[in-house]
mmCIF file with all atom_site columns, C-alpha atoms and ligand atoms in Angstrom:
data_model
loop_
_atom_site.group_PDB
_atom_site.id
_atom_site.type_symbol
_atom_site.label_atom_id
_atom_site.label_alt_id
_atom_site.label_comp_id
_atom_site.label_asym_id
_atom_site.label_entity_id
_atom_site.label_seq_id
_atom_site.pdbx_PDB_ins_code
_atom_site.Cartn_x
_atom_site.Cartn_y
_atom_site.Cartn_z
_atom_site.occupancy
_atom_site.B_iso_or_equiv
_atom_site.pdbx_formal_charge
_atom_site.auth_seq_id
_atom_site.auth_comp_id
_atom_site.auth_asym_id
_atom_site.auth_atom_id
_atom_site.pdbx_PDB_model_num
ATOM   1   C  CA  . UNK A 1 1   ? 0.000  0.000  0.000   1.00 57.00 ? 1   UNK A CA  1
ATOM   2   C  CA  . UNK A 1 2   ? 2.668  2.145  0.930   1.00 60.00 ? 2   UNK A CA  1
ATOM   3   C  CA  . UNK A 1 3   ? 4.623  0.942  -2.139  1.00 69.00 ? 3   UNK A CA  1
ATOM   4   C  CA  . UNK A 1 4   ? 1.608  3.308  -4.037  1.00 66.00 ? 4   UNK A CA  1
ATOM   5   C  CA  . UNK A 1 5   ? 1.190  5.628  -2.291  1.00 63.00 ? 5   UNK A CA  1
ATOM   6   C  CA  . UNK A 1 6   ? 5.267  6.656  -2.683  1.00 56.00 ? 6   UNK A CA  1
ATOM   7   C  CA  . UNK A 1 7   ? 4.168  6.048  -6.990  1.00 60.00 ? 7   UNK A CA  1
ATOM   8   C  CA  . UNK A 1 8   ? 1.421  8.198  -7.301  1.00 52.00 ? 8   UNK A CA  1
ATOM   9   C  CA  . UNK A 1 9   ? 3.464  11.058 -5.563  1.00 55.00 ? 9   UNK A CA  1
ATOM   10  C  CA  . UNK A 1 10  ? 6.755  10.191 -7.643  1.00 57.00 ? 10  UNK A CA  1
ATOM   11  C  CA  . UNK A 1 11  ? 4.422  10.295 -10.900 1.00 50.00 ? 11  UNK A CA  1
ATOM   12  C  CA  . UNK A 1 12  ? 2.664  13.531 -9.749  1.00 52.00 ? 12  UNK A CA  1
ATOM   13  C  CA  . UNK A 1 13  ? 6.034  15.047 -9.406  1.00 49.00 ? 13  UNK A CA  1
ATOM   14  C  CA  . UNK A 1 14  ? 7.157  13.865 -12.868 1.00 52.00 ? 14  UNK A CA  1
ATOM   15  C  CA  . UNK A 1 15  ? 4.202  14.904 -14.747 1.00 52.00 ? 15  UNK A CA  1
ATOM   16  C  CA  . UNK A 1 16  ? 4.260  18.385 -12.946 1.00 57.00 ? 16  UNK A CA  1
ATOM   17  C  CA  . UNK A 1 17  ? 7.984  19.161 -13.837 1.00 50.00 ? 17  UNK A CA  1
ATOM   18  C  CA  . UNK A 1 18  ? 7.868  18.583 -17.204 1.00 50.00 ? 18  UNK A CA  1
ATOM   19  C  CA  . UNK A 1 19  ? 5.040  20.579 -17.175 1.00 49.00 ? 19  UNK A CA  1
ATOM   20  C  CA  . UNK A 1 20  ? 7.350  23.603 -15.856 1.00 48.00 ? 20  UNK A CA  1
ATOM   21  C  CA  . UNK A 1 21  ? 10.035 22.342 -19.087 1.00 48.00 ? 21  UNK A CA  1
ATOM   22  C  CA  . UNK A 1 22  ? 6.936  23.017 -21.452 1.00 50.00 ? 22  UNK A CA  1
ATOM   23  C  CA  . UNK A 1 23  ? 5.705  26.429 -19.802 1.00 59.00 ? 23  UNK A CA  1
ATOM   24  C  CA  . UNK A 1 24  ? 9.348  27.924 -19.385 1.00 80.00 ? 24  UNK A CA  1
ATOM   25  C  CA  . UNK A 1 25  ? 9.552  30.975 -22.289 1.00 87.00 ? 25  UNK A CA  1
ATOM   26  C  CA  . UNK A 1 26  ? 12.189 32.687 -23.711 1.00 92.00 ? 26  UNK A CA  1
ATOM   27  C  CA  . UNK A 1 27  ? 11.457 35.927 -24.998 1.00 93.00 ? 27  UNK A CA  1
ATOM   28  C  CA  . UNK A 1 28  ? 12.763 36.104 -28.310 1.00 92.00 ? 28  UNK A CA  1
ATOM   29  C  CA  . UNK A 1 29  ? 15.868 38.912 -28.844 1.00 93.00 ? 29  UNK A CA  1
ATOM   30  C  CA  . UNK A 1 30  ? 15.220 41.783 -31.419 1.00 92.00 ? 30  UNK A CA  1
ATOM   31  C  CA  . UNK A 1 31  ? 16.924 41.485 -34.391 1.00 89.00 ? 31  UNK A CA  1
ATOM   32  C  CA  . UNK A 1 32  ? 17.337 44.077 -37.241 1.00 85.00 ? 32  UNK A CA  1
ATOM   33  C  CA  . UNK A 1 33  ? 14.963 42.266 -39.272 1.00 82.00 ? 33  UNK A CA  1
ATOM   34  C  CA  . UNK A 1 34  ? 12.355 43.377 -36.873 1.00 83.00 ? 34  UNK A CA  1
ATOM   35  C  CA  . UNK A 1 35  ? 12.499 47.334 -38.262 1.00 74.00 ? 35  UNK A CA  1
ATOM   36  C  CA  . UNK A 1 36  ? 11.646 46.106 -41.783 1.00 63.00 ? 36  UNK A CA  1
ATOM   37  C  CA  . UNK A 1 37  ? 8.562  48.275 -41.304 1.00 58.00 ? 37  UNK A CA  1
ATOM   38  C  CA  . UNK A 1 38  ? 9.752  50.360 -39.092 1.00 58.00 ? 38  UNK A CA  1
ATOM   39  C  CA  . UNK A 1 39  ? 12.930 53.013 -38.015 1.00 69.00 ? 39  UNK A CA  1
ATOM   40  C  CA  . UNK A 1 40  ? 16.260 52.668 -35.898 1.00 69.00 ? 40  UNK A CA  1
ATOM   41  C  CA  . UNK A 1 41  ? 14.559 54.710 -32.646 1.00 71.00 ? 41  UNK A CA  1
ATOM   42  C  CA  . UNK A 1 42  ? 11.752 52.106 -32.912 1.00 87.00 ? 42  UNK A CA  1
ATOM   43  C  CA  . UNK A 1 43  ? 14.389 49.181 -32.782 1.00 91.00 ? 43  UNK A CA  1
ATOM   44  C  CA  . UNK A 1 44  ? 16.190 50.901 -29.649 1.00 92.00 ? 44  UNK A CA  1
ATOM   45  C  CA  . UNK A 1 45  ? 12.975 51.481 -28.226 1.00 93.00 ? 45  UNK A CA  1
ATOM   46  C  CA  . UNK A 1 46  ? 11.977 47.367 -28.866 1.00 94.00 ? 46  UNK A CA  1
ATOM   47  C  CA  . UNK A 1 47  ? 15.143 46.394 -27.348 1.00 95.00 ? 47  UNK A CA  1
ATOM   48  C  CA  . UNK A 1 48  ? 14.603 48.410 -24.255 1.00 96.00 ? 48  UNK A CA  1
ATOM   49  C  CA  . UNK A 1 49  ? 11.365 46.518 -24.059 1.00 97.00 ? 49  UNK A CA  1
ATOM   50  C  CA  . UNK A 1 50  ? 12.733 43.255 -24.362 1.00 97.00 ? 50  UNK A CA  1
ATOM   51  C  CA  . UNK A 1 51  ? 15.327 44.287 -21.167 1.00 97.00 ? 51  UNK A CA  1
ATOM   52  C  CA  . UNK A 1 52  ? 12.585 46.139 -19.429 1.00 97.00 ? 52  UNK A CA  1
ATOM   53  C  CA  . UNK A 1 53  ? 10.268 42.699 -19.749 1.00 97.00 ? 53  UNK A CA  1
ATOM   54  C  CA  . UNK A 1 54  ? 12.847 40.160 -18.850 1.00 96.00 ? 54  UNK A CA  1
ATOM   55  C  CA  . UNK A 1 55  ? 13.810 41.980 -15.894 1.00 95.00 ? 55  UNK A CA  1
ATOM   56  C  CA  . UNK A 1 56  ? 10.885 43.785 -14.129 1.00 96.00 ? 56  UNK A CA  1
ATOM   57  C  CA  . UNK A 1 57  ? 8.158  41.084 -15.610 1.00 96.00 ? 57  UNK A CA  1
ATOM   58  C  CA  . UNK A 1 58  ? 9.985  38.671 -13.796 1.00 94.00 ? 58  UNK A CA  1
ATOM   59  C  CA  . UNK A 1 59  ? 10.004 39.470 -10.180 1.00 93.00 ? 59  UNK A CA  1
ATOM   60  C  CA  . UNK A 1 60  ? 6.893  38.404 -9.109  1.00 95.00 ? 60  UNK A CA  1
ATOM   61  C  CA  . UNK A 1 61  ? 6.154  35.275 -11.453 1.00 95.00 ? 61  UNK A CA  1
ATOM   62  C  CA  . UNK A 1 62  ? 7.495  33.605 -14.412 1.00 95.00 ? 62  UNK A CA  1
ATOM   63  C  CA  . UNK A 1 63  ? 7.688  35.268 -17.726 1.00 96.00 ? 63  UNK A CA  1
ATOM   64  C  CA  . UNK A 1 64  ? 4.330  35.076 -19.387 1.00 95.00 ? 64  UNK A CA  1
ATOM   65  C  CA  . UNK A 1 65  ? 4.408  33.778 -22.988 1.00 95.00 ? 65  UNK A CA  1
ATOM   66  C  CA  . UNK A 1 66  ? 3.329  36.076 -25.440 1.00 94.00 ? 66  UNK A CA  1
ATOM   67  C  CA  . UNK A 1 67  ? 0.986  33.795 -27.351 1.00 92.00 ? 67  UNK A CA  1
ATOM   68  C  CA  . UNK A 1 68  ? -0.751 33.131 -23.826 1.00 94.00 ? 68  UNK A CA  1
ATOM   69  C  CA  . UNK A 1 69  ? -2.694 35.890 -24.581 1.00 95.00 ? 69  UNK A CA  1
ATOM   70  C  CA  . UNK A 1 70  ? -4.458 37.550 -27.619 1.00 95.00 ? 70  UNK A CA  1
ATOM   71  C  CA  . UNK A 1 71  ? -2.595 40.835 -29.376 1.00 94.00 ? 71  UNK A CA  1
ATOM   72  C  CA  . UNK A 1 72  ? -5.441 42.870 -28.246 1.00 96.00 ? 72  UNK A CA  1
ATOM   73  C  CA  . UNK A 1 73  ? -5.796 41.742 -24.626 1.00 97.00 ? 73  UNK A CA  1
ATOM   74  C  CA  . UNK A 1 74  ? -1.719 42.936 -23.938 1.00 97.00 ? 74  UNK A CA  1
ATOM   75  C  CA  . UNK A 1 75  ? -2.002 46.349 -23.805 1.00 97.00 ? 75  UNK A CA  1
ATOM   76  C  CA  . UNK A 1 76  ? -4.603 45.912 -20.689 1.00 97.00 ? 76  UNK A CA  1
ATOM   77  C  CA  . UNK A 1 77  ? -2.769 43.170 -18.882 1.00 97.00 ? 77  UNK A CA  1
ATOM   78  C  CA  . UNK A 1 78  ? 0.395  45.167 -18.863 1.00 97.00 ? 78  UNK A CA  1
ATOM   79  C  CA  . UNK A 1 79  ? -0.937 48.043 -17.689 1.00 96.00 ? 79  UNK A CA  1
ATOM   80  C  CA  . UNK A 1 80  ? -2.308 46.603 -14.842 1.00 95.00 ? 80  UNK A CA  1
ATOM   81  C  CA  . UNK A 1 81  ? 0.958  45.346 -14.183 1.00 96.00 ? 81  UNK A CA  1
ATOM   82  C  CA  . UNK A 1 82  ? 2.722  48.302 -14.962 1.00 95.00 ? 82  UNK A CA  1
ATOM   83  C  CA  . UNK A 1 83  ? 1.144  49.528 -11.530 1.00 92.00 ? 83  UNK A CA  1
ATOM   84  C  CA  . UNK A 1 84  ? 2.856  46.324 -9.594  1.00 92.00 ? 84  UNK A CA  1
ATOM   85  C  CA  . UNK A 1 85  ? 6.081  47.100 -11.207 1.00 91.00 ? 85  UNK A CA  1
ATOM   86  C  CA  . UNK A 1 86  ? 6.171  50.744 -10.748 1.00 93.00 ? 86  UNK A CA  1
ATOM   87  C  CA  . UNK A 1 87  ? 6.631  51.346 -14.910 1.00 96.00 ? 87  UNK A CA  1
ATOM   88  C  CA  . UNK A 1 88  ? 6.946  54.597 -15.822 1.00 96.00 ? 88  UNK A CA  1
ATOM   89  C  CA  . UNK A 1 89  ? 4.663  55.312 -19.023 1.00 96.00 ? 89  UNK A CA  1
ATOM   90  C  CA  . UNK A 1 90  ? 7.293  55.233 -21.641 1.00 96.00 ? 90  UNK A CA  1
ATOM   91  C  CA  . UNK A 1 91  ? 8.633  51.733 -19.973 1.00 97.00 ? 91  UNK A CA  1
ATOM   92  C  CA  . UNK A 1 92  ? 5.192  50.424 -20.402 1.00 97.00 ? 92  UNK A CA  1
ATOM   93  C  CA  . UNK A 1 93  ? 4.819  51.682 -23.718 1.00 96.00 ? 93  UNK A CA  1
ATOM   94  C  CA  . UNK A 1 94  ? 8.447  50.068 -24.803 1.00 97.00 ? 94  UNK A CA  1
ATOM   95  C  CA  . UNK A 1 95  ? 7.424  46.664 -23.012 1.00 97.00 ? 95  UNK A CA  1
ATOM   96  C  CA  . UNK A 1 96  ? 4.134  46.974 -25.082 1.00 96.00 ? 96  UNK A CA  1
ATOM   97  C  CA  . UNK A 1 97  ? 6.119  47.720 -28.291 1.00 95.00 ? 97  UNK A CA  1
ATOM   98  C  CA  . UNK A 1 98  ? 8.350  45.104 -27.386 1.00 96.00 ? 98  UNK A CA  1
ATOM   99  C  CA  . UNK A 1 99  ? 5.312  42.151 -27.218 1.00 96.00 ? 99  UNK A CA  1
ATOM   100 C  CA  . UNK A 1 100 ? 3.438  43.379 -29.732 1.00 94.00 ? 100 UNK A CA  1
ATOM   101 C  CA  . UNK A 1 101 ? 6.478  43.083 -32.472 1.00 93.00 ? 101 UNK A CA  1
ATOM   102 C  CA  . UNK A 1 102 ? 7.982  39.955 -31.375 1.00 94.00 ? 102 UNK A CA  1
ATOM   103 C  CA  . UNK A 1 103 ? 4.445  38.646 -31.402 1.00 91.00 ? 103 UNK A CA  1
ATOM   104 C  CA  . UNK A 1 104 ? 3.476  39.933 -34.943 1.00 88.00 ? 104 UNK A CA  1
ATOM   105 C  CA  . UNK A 1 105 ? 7.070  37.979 -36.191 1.00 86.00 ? 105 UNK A CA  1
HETATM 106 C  C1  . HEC B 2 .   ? 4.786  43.187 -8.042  1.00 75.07 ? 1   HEC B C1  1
HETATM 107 C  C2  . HEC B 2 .   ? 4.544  41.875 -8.611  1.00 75.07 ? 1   HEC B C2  1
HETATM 108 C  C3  . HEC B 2 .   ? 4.337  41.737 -10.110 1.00 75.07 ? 1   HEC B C3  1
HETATM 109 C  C4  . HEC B 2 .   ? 5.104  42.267 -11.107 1.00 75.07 ? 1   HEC B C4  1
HETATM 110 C  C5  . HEC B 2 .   ? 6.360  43.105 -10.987 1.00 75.07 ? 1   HEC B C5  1
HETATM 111 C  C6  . HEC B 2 .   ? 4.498  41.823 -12.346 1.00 75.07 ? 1   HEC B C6  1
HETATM 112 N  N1  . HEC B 2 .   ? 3.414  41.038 -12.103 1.00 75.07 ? 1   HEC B N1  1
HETATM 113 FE FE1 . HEC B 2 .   ? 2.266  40.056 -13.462 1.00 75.07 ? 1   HEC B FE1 1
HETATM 114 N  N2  . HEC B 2 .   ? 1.131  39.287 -11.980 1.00 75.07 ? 1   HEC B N2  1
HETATM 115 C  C7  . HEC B 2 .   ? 1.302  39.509 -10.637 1.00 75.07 ? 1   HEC B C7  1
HETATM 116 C  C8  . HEC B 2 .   ? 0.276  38.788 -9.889  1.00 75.07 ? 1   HEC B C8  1
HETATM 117 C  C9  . HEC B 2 .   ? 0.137  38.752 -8.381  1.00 75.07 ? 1   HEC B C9  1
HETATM 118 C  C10 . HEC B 2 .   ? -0.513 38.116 -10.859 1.00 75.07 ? 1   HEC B C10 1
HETATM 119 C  C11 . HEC B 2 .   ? -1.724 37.189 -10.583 1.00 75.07 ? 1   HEC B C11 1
HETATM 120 C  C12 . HEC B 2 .   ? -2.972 37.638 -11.261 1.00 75.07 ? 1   HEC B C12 1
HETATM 121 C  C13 . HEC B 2 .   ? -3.516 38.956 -10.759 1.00 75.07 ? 1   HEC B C13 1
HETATM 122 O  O1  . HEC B 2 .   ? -3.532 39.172 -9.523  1.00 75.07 ? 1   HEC B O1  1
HETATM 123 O  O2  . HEC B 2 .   ? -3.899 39.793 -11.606 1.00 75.07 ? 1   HEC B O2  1
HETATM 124 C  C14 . HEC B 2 .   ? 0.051  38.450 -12.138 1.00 75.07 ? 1   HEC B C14 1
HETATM 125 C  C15 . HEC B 2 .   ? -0.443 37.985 -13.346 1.00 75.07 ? 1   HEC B C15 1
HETATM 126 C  C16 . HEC B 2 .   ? 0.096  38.261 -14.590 1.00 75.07 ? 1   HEC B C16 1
HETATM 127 C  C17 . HEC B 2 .   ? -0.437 37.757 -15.851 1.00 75.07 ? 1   HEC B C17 1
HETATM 128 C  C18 . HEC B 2 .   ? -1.647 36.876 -16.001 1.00 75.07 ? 1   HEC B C18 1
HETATM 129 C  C19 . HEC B 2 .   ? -2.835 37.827 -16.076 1.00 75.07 ? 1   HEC B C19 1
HETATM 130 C  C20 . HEC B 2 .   ? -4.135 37.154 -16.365 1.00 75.07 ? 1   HEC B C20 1
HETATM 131 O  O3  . HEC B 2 .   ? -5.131 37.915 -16.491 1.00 75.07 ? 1   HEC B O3  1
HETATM 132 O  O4  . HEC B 2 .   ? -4.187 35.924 -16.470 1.00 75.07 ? 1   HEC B O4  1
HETATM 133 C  C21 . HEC B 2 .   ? 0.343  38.268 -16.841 1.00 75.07 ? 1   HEC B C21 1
HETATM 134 C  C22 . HEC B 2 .   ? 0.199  38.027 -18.343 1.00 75.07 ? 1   HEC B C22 1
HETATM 135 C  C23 . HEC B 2 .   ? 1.343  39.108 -16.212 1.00 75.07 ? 1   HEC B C23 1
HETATM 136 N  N3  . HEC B 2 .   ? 1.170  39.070 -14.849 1.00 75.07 ? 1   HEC B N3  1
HETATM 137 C  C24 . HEC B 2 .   ? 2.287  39.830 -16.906 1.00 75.07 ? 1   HEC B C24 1
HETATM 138 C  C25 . HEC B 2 .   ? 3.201  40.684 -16.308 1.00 75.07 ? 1   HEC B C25 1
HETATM 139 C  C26 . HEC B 2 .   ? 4.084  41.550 -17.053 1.00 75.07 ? 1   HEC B C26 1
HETATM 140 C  C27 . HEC B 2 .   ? 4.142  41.654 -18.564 1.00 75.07 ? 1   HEC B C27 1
HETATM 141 C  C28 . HEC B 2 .   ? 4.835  42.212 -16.128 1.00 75.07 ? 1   HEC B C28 1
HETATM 142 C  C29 . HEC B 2 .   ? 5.914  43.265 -16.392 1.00 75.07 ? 1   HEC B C29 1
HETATM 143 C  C30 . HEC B 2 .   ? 5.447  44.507 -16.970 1.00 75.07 ? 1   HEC B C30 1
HETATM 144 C  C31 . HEC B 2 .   ? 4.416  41.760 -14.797 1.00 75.07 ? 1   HEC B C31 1
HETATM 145 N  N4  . HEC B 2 .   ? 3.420  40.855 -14.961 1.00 75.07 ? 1   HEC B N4  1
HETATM 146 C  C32 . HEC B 2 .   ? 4.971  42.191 -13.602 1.00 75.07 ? 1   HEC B C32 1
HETATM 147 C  C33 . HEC B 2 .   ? 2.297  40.270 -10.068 1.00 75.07 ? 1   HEC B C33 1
HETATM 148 C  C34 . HEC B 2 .   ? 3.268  40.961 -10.735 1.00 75.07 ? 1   HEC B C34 1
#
């Protein structure tokens, strides 16, 4: 019975880390190829996203994968965070930028 017990727990465990292998996301780096339809101050601007997201988006939960959510819904959800994470407008708009591009690639 015991002998069971100590399985069930050991696949519970199992199932639930590889679980955390599939969920872990890496936000993608900007590349030059991103500005195709845009300018250079819009690539600096992405890249300071991409820092501003990895860093601050980070220190209350794991990084949320972009596709998680729809294009329209982002905006919203990182304003609401932008309040947690004490964002000043133009870091929320570059972490906005940031998402919205490397989602739209
Ligand atoms: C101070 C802590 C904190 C910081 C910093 C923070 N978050 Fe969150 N976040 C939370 C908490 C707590 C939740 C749980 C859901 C809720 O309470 O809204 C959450 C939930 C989320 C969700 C899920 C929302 C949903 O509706 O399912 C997303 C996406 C998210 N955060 C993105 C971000 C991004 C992007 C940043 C960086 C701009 C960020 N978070 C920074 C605390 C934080």
């Amino acid at each position: 019975m015991t002998n069971v017990a100590i399985w069930i727990v050991a696949i519970i465990c199992l199932i639930d880390l590889s679980s955390c292998a599939t969920t872990r996301f890496a936000p993608p780096p900007v590349t030059p190829d991103w500005s195709a339809k845009s300018d250079q101050i819009h690539l600096t601007m992405l890249r300071e996203g991409r820092t501003l997201f990895v860093h601050r988006c980070i220190e209350c939960h794991t990084l949320p994968a972009f596709w998680h959510y729809r294009t329209e819904d982002w905006p919203r959800i990182v304003d609401s965070m932008a309040r947690r994470s004490n964002l000043k407008p133009a870091e929320r708009d570059a972490i906005v930028a940031y998402i919205l591009a490397a989602r739209a690639q």
